[in-house]
């Protein structure tokens, strides 16, 4: 009996130790986020003097200053711009990637292996190879300083990651469902919309969330294509803040950084399960 | 019935004719400015928020006077300004009106990227500029840009902060060694809380001034006007200062893109004369001064008027007349003088100067320019040299030397390698 | 929808298709039958691939052999760009930094991911919470916000400096010291271990517990079990993570650009390959040179990926299916 008791005790101790270790790691990993939030409430004068974690004199002054925007453009405008881009990315991605995925995953057509390899190849392609020529093309199409260069690719399934994710899902679907629909007289489009899409909803949701977040954080393409400050998405707006604010204004920079991250963190908090499970399954079938 | 049909045909004919003329008009650029035509001009500049709001005031005022011309303004920081212009130039889409720095005019003139303002003399008043001012934007016999303001190399000094420590300001115009001694005295007296200055050998303008004090120039005929030994000697001048006198480079890196004096880390900084007003605002200091830079020869005419804040028009603009009118407004109007003061340089045209209220910091700039009038020599002519890029390379190498990441010899080698590539 | 009606007659054969067969479609007939549908569904991707990927790739390949300064049309200069690259110190500096970042950062990141995944691999209601918490940094790590925060954190008198000073290490802000910038960037990369960790965790959960039990009964200790059961079972996942993380690491841009304020950082310490490429292209107007750099990057990444693929046959063990 004592042997069982010892083992149980040891297991309990083990669990406690495990918890302590995990909590310690969480503290370390989340420290930058915590520091960021706390620092955003520190008045500027404290940055040099107070190295501690908590502000001595918490203030929302940084946020007030930042909400006024920069260069006469209110902050919500930048948020709106980012939102437009993000939603556009989601819509474009879901439509085009699912179509491509259906083609790769369900249809047998000439050249499929080659195209599939090409698509996977684009996962390994550095964007910089395309930067200069793409700019010239978009210029010829008269699309500079619009959001088109940032969104067009999304509508053309340019992100192989999503196509790949959805292909994996589609391949797992039993073909019997397709056959049943076909017997009922459905063509590919009907099968796609009525059978496939509903069944790969988790992949669609995961893709949507990732598409949203990646678009939200996107920096280089807006840097290249968006010229007017009123059209800046958040990453560019952050940069003006950082460049324009005087050096003692750490507070404003951090406050606006926090605000910019809030939607992402919010999305994450709500949809974490989809995200994590989407990531997890992707890796397994890969 | 008859009259009705004739009238209908008539209307149709007029309609057809109007469509024809409209089509013709919209295809070919208007031969003359049409005050009824709705025009939108793209205008871009580099600068911060403060400058943006000032330009906004001017743009609004201009549209009040010319209701058919709308100006769309955009801006970036200086670092990415010419990167953006480069991509625009490549695809034939430069903005109609651009703020332009002298150091890039040469490059852009090479392939006719800028409109010759002489062709727009109907819309721009050149009489308010003396020839020296015009020469700042002139290449050959083409006027490619007009200065809004000009600068002279100077030293900005945080008078209020020095006073807090009970220290005197630098007296100005001494030898370089005496300046180093001054900086050392400040650093010592404050125990490193305030550094005397930054390593002046990092700025190519200091190098240029030093060269001119010896009768040389930075660029001659599109090539370097100095030797590797010159550069080596100059960079070695700063060696002693880098050892504890001037602000340590790694601290400066952290406050970048701000400068040491704006960050209240240093007491003095060599910079263009218009920077002082901005440094004073950025550092929150009560008072800044403008002081004459050091010189190895008190009689040398080492300083010059620099066309740092000019305006140019893209050669591909569809509205050259309207653009010219706007440029004229920017460089000549009293409004521009009133709105900008000396923050973008000392007004270059007499009419803009007339509108400028010289008080406070702006007055100091005026006084400074008077005080160094004896040292002002001829402005180097614009050449087809990538000044901007080479300035950045020079500065980077200077910083790397300051960080101990590269030896002076290697830095000299790298600079000359870069120059060889960009100057060919 | 015309598409629907076109594909609604598969058995009878689509007008214009080369099937010509009726009744039960044979395999060859099925392949051809799908051609139209296949290309139709694929058309957005195909247009994008040709217009935005393959086309531009060819253009930049051409540009790599030219001298193109944006103002005049490109002039052919043969392999001059590549020769110049070979002698360019800044280029080799950027190569060095990038390789160090990729080949130190990636293994460290994956090791952290694996360790934490193994720690999380136990039945507990709390694992879901921890998993999410560790994952969060991956979502925001590459953002401008975090780059700015990281820069602030590693400045003089920032939290990192203060913490180190309190234990006697007085080094000042990492941001301004070239030698410390790379470790700072690597820490940023490692901080984002959450994504590969999630994948490892899923992989670990798939390992049949019987294998562990069997090994245990054979007397294998924890390390032996790890080596003989965990690693082989995880190898496909490891391969996947390794490939993706490596490719991703080569392309780091936003963090380096923001932390270095676009200048390449103190003495080139943030002058990662893509930052240098960008600088050459847009600050120096040397588009041909930059295109050459882009293609070198492409080839190098391709080579490493190929090496990874080739060696995978030796160490990646796919349970069950014969791939």
PDB file of C-alpha atoms in Angstrom, chain C residues 64-273:
ATOM      1  CA  UNK C  64      20.174  39.787 -63.287  1.00  0.00           C
ATOM      2  CA  UNK C  65      22.443  39.908 -66.310  1.00  0.00           C
ATOM      3  CA  UNK C  66      21.905  43.558 -66.992  1.00  0.00           C
ATOM      4  CA  UNK C  67      22.878  46.904 -65.642  1.00  0.00           C
ATOM      5  CA  UNK C  68      19.583  48.530 -64.799  1.00  0.00           C
ATOM      6  CA  UNK C  69      19.502  51.779 -62.903  1.00  0.00           C
ATOM      7  CA  UNK C  70      15.849  52.544 -63.523  1.00  0.00           C
ATOM      8  CA  UNK C  71      16.560  55.603 -65.602  1.00  0.00           C
ATOM      9  CA  UNK C  72      17.780  54.016 -68.782  1.00  0.00           C
ATOM     10  CA  UNK C  73      16.622  50.739 -70.277  1.00  0.00           C
ATOM     11  CA  UNK C  74      18.567  47.719 -69.028  1.00  0.00           C
ATOM     12  CA  UNK C  75      21.880  47.162 -70.729  1.00  0.00           C
ATOM     13  CA  UNK C  76      23.284  43.691 -70.981  1.00  0.00           C
ATOM     14  CA  UNK C  77      26.455  43.194 -68.978  1.00  0.00           C
ATOM     15  CA  UNK C  78      26.811  39.464 -68.930  1.00  0.00           C
ATOM     16  CA  UNK C  79      28.006  38.007 -65.661  1.00  0.00           C
ATOM     17  CA  UNK C  80      29.395  41.298 -64.383  1.00  0.00           C
ATOM     18  CA  UNK C  81      26.877  41.481 -61.556  1.00  0.00           C
ATOM     19  CA  UNK C  82      27.838  38.062 -60.299  1.00  0.00           C
ATOM     20  CA  UNK C  83      31.519  38.846 -60.539  1.00  0.00           C
ATOM     21  CA  UNK C  84      30.901  41.989 -58.567  1.00  0.00           C
ATOM     22  CA  UNK C  85      28.936  40.066 -55.979  1.00  0.00           C
ATOM     23  CA  UNK C  86      31.891  37.815 -55.454  1.00  0.00           C
ATOM     24  CA  UNK C  87      34.031  40.780 -54.500  1.00  0.00           C
ATOM     25  CA  UNK C  88      31.413  42.680 -52.534  1.00  0.00           C
ATOM     26  CA  UNK C  89      32.232  42.743 -48.829  1.00  0.00           C
ATOM     27  CA  UNK C  90      28.794  43.897 -47.836  1.00  0.00           C
ATOM     28  CA  UNK C  91      27.311  41.026 -49.784  1.00  0.00           C
ATOM     29  CA  UNK C  92      29.419  38.460 -47.984  1.00  0.00           C
ATOM     30  CA  UNK C  93      28.615  40.186 -44.712  1.00  0.00           C
ATOM     31  CA  UNK C  94      24.931  39.798 -45.395  1.00  0.00           C
ATOM     32  CA  UNK C  95      25.438  36.194 -46.447  1.00  0.00           C
ATOM     33  CA  UNK C  96      27.312  35.497 -43.235  1.00  0.00           C
ATOM     34  CA  UNK C  97      24.681  37.056 -41.018  1.00  0.00           C
ATOM     35  CA  UNK C  98      21.845  35.347 -42.824  1.00  0.00           C
ATOM     36  CA  UNK C  99      23.481  31.927 -42.759  1.00  0.00           C
ATOM     37  CA  UNK C 100      24.263  32.278 -39.074  1.00  0.00           C
ATOM     38  CA  UNK C 101      20.706  33.336 -38.416  1.00  0.00           C
ATOM     39  CA  UNK C 102      19.237  30.473 -40.393  1.00  0.00           C
ATOM     40  CA  UNK C 103      21.528  27.713 -39.192  1.00  0.00           C
ATOM     41  CA  UNK C 104      21.695  28.707 -35.568  1.00  0.00           C
ATOM     42  CA  UNK C 105      18.251  30.160 -35.180  1.00  0.00           C
ATOM     43  CA  UNK C 106      16.321  27.371 -36.851  1.00  0.00           C
ATOM     44  CA  UNK C 107      17.780  24.456 -34.888  1.00  0.00           C
ATOM     45  CA  UNK C 108      17.469  26.364 -31.611  1.00  0.00           C
ATOM     46  CA  UNK C 109      13.897  27.294 -32.403  1.00  0.00           C
ATOM     47  CA  UNK C 110      13.001  23.733 -33.346  1.00  0.00           C
ATOM     48  CA  UNK C 111      14.766  22.328 -30.317  1.00  0.00           C
ATOM     49  CA  UNK C 112      12.779  24.644 -28.079  1.00  0.00           C
ATOM     50  CA  UNK C 113       9.634  23.694 -29.922  1.00  0.00           C
ATOM     51  CA  UNK C 114      10.323  19.987 -29.483  1.00  0.00           C
ATOM     52  CA  UNK C 115      11.226  20.252 -25.822  1.00  0.00           C
ATOM     53  CA  UNK C 116       8.135  22.249 -24.986  1.00  0.00           C
ATOM     54  CA  UNK C 117       5.979  19.954 -27.083  1.00  0.00           C
ATOM     55  CA  UNK C 118       7.256  16.962 -25.168  1.00  0.00           C
ATOM     56  CA  UNK C 119       6.593  18.733 -21.917  1.00  0.00           C
ATOM     57  CA  UNK C 120       3.078  19.507 -23.040  1.00  0.00           C
ATOM     58  CA  UNK C 121       2.451  15.981 -24.183  1.00  0.00           C
ATOM     59  CA  UNK C 122       0.606  14.803 -21.189  1.00  0.00           C
ATOM     60  CA  UNK C 123      -3.017  14.601 -20.406  1.00  0.00           C
ATOM     61  CA  UNK C 124      -3.971  17.694 -18.533  1.00  0.00           C
ATOM     62  CA  UNK C 125      -6.709  20.175 -18.964  1.00  0.00           C
ATOM     63  CA  UNK C 126      -4.182  22.923 -18.740  1.00  0.00           C
ATOM     64  CA  UNK C 127      -2.284  21.888 -21.860  1.00  0.00           C
ATOM     65  CA  UNK C 128      -4.801  23.621 -24.093  1.00  0.00           C
ATOM     66  CA  UNK C 129      -4.175  26.902 -22.326  1.00  0.00           C
ATOM     67  CA  UNK C 130      -0.416  26.536 -22.366  1.00  0.00           C
ATOM     68  CA  UNK C 131      -0.444  25.512 -25.989  1.00  0.00           C
ATOM     69  CA  UNK C 132      -2.296  28.667 -26.918  1.00  0.00           C
ATOM     70  CA  UNK C 133      -0.099  30.864 -24.798  1.00  0.00           C
ATOM     71  CA  UNK C 134       3.066  29.528 -26.376  1.00  0.00           C
ATOM     72  CA  UNK C 135       1.556  29.855 -29.810  1.00  0.00           C
ATOM     73  CA  UNK C 136       0.596  33.523 -29.534  1.00  0.00           C
ATOM     74  CA  UNK C 137       4.067  34.930 -30.239  1.00  0.00           C
ATOM     75  CA  UNK C 138       4.186  33.131 -33.581  1.00  0.00           C
ATOM     76  CA  UNK C 139       1.290  35.153 -34.825  1.00  0.00           C
ATOM     77  CA  UNK C 140       2.715  38.517 -33.989  1.00  0.00           C
ATOM     78  CA  UNK C 141       6.442  37.903 -34.008  1.00  0.00           C
ATOM     79  CA  UNK C 142       7.085  39.147 -37.502  1.00  0.00           C
ATOM     80  CA  UNK C 143       4.991  42.285 -37.109  1.00  0.00           C
ATOM     81  CA  UNK C 144       6.268  45.835 -37.056  1.00  0.00           C
ATOM     82  CA  UNK C 145       4.803  46.290 -33.582  1.00  0.00           C
ATOM     83  CA  UNK C 146       6.900  43.534 -32.094  1.00  0.00           C
ATOM     84  CA  UNK C 147      10.002  44.699 -33.924  1.00  0.00           C
ATOM     85  CA  UNK C 148       9.607  48.113 -32.335  1.00  0.00           C
ATOM     86  CA  UNK C 149       8.965  46.605 -28.936  1.00  0.00           C
ATOM     87  CA  UNK C 150      11.934  44.266 -29.257  1.00  0.00           C
ATOM     88  CA  UNK C 151      14.124  47.216 -30.114  1.00  0.00           C
ATOM     89  CA  UNK C 152      12.892  49.116 -27.095  1.00  0.00           C
ATOM     90  CA  UNK C 153      13.340  46.109 -24.838  1.00  0.00           C
ATOM     91  CA  UNK C 154      16.941  45.623 -25.844  1.00  0.00           C
ATOM     92  CA  UNK C 155      17.949  49.277 -25.582  1.00  0.00           C
ATOM     93  CA  UNK C 156      20.119  50.767 -22.894  1.00  0.00           C
ATOM     94  CA  UNK C 157      18.228  50.849 -19.610  1.00  0.00           C
ATOM     95  CA  UNK C 158      15.519  48.687 -21.094  1.00  0.00           C
ATOM     96  CA  UNK C 159      14.306  45.577 -19.291  1.00  0.00           C
ATOM     97  CA  UNK C 160      16.964  43.275 -20.709  1.00  0.00           C
ATOM     98  CA  UNK C 161      19.799  45.637 -19.907  1.00  0.00           C
ATOM     99  CA  UNK C 162      18.423  46.235 -16.427  1.00  0.00           C
ATOM    100  CA  UNK C 163      18.001  42.543 -15.754  1.00  0.00           C
ATOM    101  CA  UNK C 164      21.538  41.787 -16.859  1.00  0.00           C
ATOM    102  CA  UNK C 165      22.943  44.729 -14.926  1.00  0.00           C
ATOM    103  CA  UNK C 166      21.282  43.510 -11.777  1.00  0.00           C
ATOM    104  CA  UNK C 167      23.286  40.292 -12.032  1.00  0.00           C
ATOM    105  CA  UNK C 168      26.440  42.112 -12.803  1.00  0.00           C
ATOM    106  CA  UNK C 169      26.540  41.994 -16.611  1.00  0.00           C
ATOM    107  CA  UNK C 170      26.782  45.591 -17.651  1.00  0.00           C
ATOM    108  CA  UNK C 171      26.767  45.543 -21.395  1.00  0.00           C
ATOM    109  CA  UNK C 172      24.295  48.249 -22.266  1.00  0.00           C
ATOM    110  CA  UNK C 173      21.736  48.133 -25.017  1.00  0.00           C
ATOM    111  CA  UNK C 174      22.077  45.249 -27.469  1.00  0.00           C
ATOM    112  CA  UNK C 175      20.571  47.270 -30.264  1.00  0.00           C
ATOM    113  CA  UNK C 176      23.628  49.415 -30.699  1.00  0.00           C
ATOM    114  CA  UNK C 177      26.289  46.735 -30.337  1.00  0.00           C
ATOM    115  CA  UNK C 178      26.890  44.907 -33.607  1.00  0.00           C
ATOM    116  CA  UNK C 179      27.979  41.666 -31.970  1.00  0.00           C
ATOM    117  CA  UNK C 180      24.797  41.440 -29.913  1.00  0.00           C
ATOM    118  CA  UNK C 181      22.349  42.217 -32.646  1.00  0.00           C
ATOM    119  CA  UNK C 182      22.443  38.735 -34.139  1.00  0.00           C
ATOM    120  CA  UNK C 183      21.719  37.043 -30.799  1.00  0.00           C
ATOM    121  CA  UNK C 184      18.880  39.523 -30.346  1.00  0.00           C
ATOM    122  CA  UNK C 185      17.426  38.586 -33.723  1.00  0.00           C
ATOM    123  CA  UNK C 186      17.848  34.902 -32.995  1.00  0.00           C
ATOM    124  CA  UNK C 187      16.046  35.353 -29.699  1.00  0.00           C
ATOM    125  CA  UNK C 188      13.220  36.972 -31.602  1.00  0.00           C
ATOM    126  CA  UNK C 189      13.068  33.976 -33.907  1.00  0.00           C
ATOM    127  CA  UNK C 190      13.233  31.478 -31.079  1.00  0.00           C
ATOM    128  CA  UNK C 191      10.530  33.351 -29.213  1.00  0.00           C
ATOM    129  CA  UNK C 192       8.190  32.316 -31.999  1.00  0.00           C
ATOM    130  CA  UNK C 193       8.690  28.613 -31.383  1.00  0.00           C
ATOM    131  CA  UNK C 194       4.977  28.174 -30.828  1.00  0.00           C
ATOM    132  CA  UNK C 195       4.050  27.303 -34.397  1.00  0.00           C
ATOM    133  CA  UNK C 196       6.470  24.397 -34.881  1.00  0.00           C
ATOM    134  CA  UNK C 197       5.707  23.363 -31.316  1.00  0.00           C
ATOM    135  CA  UNK C 198       2.050  22.916 -32.089  1.00  0.00           C
ATOM    136  CA  UNK C 199       2.951  20.739 -35.028  1.00  0.00           C
ATOM    137  CA  UNK C 200       5.343  18.662 -32.947  1.00  0.00           C
ATOM    138  CA  UNK C 201       2.698  18.262 -30.305  1.00  0.00           C
ATOM    139  CA  UNK C 202       0.224  16.957 -32.803  1.00  0.00           C
ATOM    140  CA  UNK C 203       2.858  14.597 -34.093  1.00  0.00           C
ATOM    141  CA  UNK C 204       3.682  13.387 -30.606  1.00  0.00           C
ATOM    142  CA  UNK C 205       0.071  12.670 -29.857  1.00  0.00           C
ATOM    143  CA  UNK C 206      -0.014  10.436 -32.870  1.00  0.00           C
ATOM    144  CA  UNK C 207       2.720   8.184 -31.630  1.00  0.00           C
ATOM    145  CA  UNK C 208       1.004   4.978 -30.546  1.00  0.00           C
ATOM    146  CA  UNK C 209       1.549   4.553 -26.825  1.00  0.00           C
ATOM    147  CA  UNK C 210       2.077   0.836 -27.388  1.00  0.00           C
ATOM    148  CA  UNK C 211       5.424   1.577 -28.892  1.00  0.00           C
ATOM    149  CA  UNK C 212       6.560   3.329 -25.742  1.00  0.00           C
ATOM    150  CA  UNK C 213       5.226   0.560 -23.581  1.00  0.00           C
ATOM    151  CA  UNK C 214       6.968  -2.020 -25.659  1.00  0.00           C
ATOM    152  CA  UNK C 215      10.218  -0.130 -25.473  1.00  0.00           C
ATOM    153  CA  UNK C 216       9.840   0.319 -21.748  1.00  0.00           C
ATOM    154  CA  UNK C 217       9.266  -3.346 -21.283  1.00  0.00           C
ATOM    155  CA  UNK C 218      12.408  -4.041 -23.256  1.00  0.00           C
ATOM    156  CA  UNK C 219      14.241  -2.007 -20.658  1.00  0.00           C
ATOM    157  CA  UNK C 220      14.761   1.164 -22.634  1.00  0.00           C
ATOM    158  CA  UNK C 221      15.318   4.260 -20.541  1.00  0.00           C
ATOM    159  CA  UNK C 222      13.823   7.650 -21.387  1.00  0.00           C
ATOM    160  CA  UNK C 223      16.680   8.726 -23.646  1.00  0.00           C
ATOM    161  CA  UNK C 224      16.648   5.470 -25.521  1.00  0.00           C
ATOM    162  CA  UNK C 225      12.925   5.686 -25.939  1.00  0.00           C
ATOM    163  CA  UNK C 226      13.301   9.178 -27.267  1.00  0.00           C
ATOM    164  CA  UNK C 227      15.927   8.113 -29.759  1.00  0.00           C
ATOM    165  CA  UNK C 228      14.272   4.932 -30.957  1.00  0.00           C
ATOM    166  CA  UNK C 229      10.584   5.697 -30.746  1.00  0.00           C
ATOM    167  CA  UNK C 230       9.937   9.425 -30.593  1.00  0.00           C
ATOM    168  CA  UNK C 231      12.438  10.637 -33.142  1.00  0.00           C
ATOM    169  CA  UNK C 232      11.636   8.163 -35.890  1.00  0.00           C
ATOM    170  CA  UNK C 233       7.906   8.649 -35.414  1.00  0.00           C
ATOM    171  CA  UNK C 234       8.349  12.390 -35.436  1.00  0.00           C
ATOM    172  CA  UNK C 235      10.719  12.467 -38.359  1.00  0.00           C
ATOM    173  CA  UNK C 236       8.149  13.388 -41.018  1.00  0.00           C
ATOM    174  CA  UNK C 237       6.961  16.246 -38.867  1.00  0.00           C
ATOM    175  CA  UNK C 238      10.512  17.263 -38.129  1.00  0.00           C
ATOM    176  CA  UNK C 239      11.303  17.259 -41.805  1.00  0.00           C
ATOM    177  CA  UNK C 240       8.300  19.409 -42.548  1.00  0.00           C
ATOM    178  CA  UNK C 241       9.156  21.884 -39.814  1.00  0.00           C
ATOM    179  CA  UNK C 242      12.798  22.009 -40.778  1.00  0.00           C
ATOM    180  CA  UNK C 243      12.060  22.722 -44.398  1.00  0.00           C
ATOM    181  CA  UNK C 244       9.485  25.400 -43.760  1.00  0.00           C
ATOM    182  CA  UNK C 245      11.373  27.129 -40.973  1.00  0.00           C
ATOM    183  CA  UNK C 246      14.578  27.147 -42.958  1.00  0.00           C
ATOM    184  CA  UNK C 247      12.980  28.656 -46.027  1.00  0.00           C
ATOM    185  CA  UNK C 248      11.138  31.157 -43.876  1.00  0.00           C
ATOM    186  CA  UNK C 249      14.285  32.164 -42.011  1.00  0.00           C
ATOM    187  CA  UNK C 250      16.135  32.990 -45.221  1.00  0.00           C
ATOM    188  CA  UNK C 251      13.522  35.561 -46.070  1.00  0.00           C
ATOM    189  CA  UNK C 252      13.487  37.587 -42.877  1.00  0.00           C
ATOM    190  CA  UNK C 253      12.890  41.215 -43.717  1.00  0.00           C
ATOM    191  CA  UNK C 254      10.439  43.321 -41.691  1.00  0.00           C
ATOM    192  CA  UNK C 255      11.990  42.711 -38.256  1.00  0.00           C
ATOM    193  CA  UNK C 256      15.511  43.353 -39.508  1.00  0.00           C
ATOM    194  CA  UNK C 257      14.463  46.399 -41.448  1.00  0.00           C
ATOM    195  CA  UNK C 258      12.584  47.991 -38.564  1.00  0.00           C
ATOM    196  CA  UNK C 259      15.144  47.139 -35.886  1.00  0.00           C
ATOM    197  CA  UNK C 260      17.903  48.500 -38.053  1.00  0.00           C
ATOM    198  CA  UNK C 261      15.785  51.482 -39.089  1.00  0.00           C
ATOM    199  CA  UNK C 262      16.314  50.473 -42.675  1.00  0.00           C
ATOM    200  CA  UNK C 263      20.021  51.209 -42.570  1.00  0.00           C
ATOM    201  CA  UNK C 264      21.329  47.691 -42.136  1.00  0.00           C
ATOM    202  CA  UNK C 265      21.795  48.326 -38.465  1.00  0.00           C
ATOM    203  CA  UNK C 266      24.914  49.082 -36.521  1.00  0.00           C
ATOM    204  CA  UNK C 267      27.779  48.229 -38.799  1.00  0.00           C
ATOM    205  CA  UNK C 268      25.755  45.961 -40.998  1.00  0.00           C
ATOM    206  CA  UNK C 269      24.476  43.846 -38.147  1.00  0.00           C
ATOM    207  CA  UNK C 270      20.911  43.948 -39.405  1.00  0.00           C
ATOM    208  CA  UNK C 271      21.992  43.852 -43.019  1.00  0.00           C
ATOM    209  CA  UNK C 272      20.345  40.537 -43.676  1.00  0.00           C
ATOM    210  CA  UNK C 273      20.310  39.260 -47.207  1.00  0.00           C
TER     211      UNK C 273
END
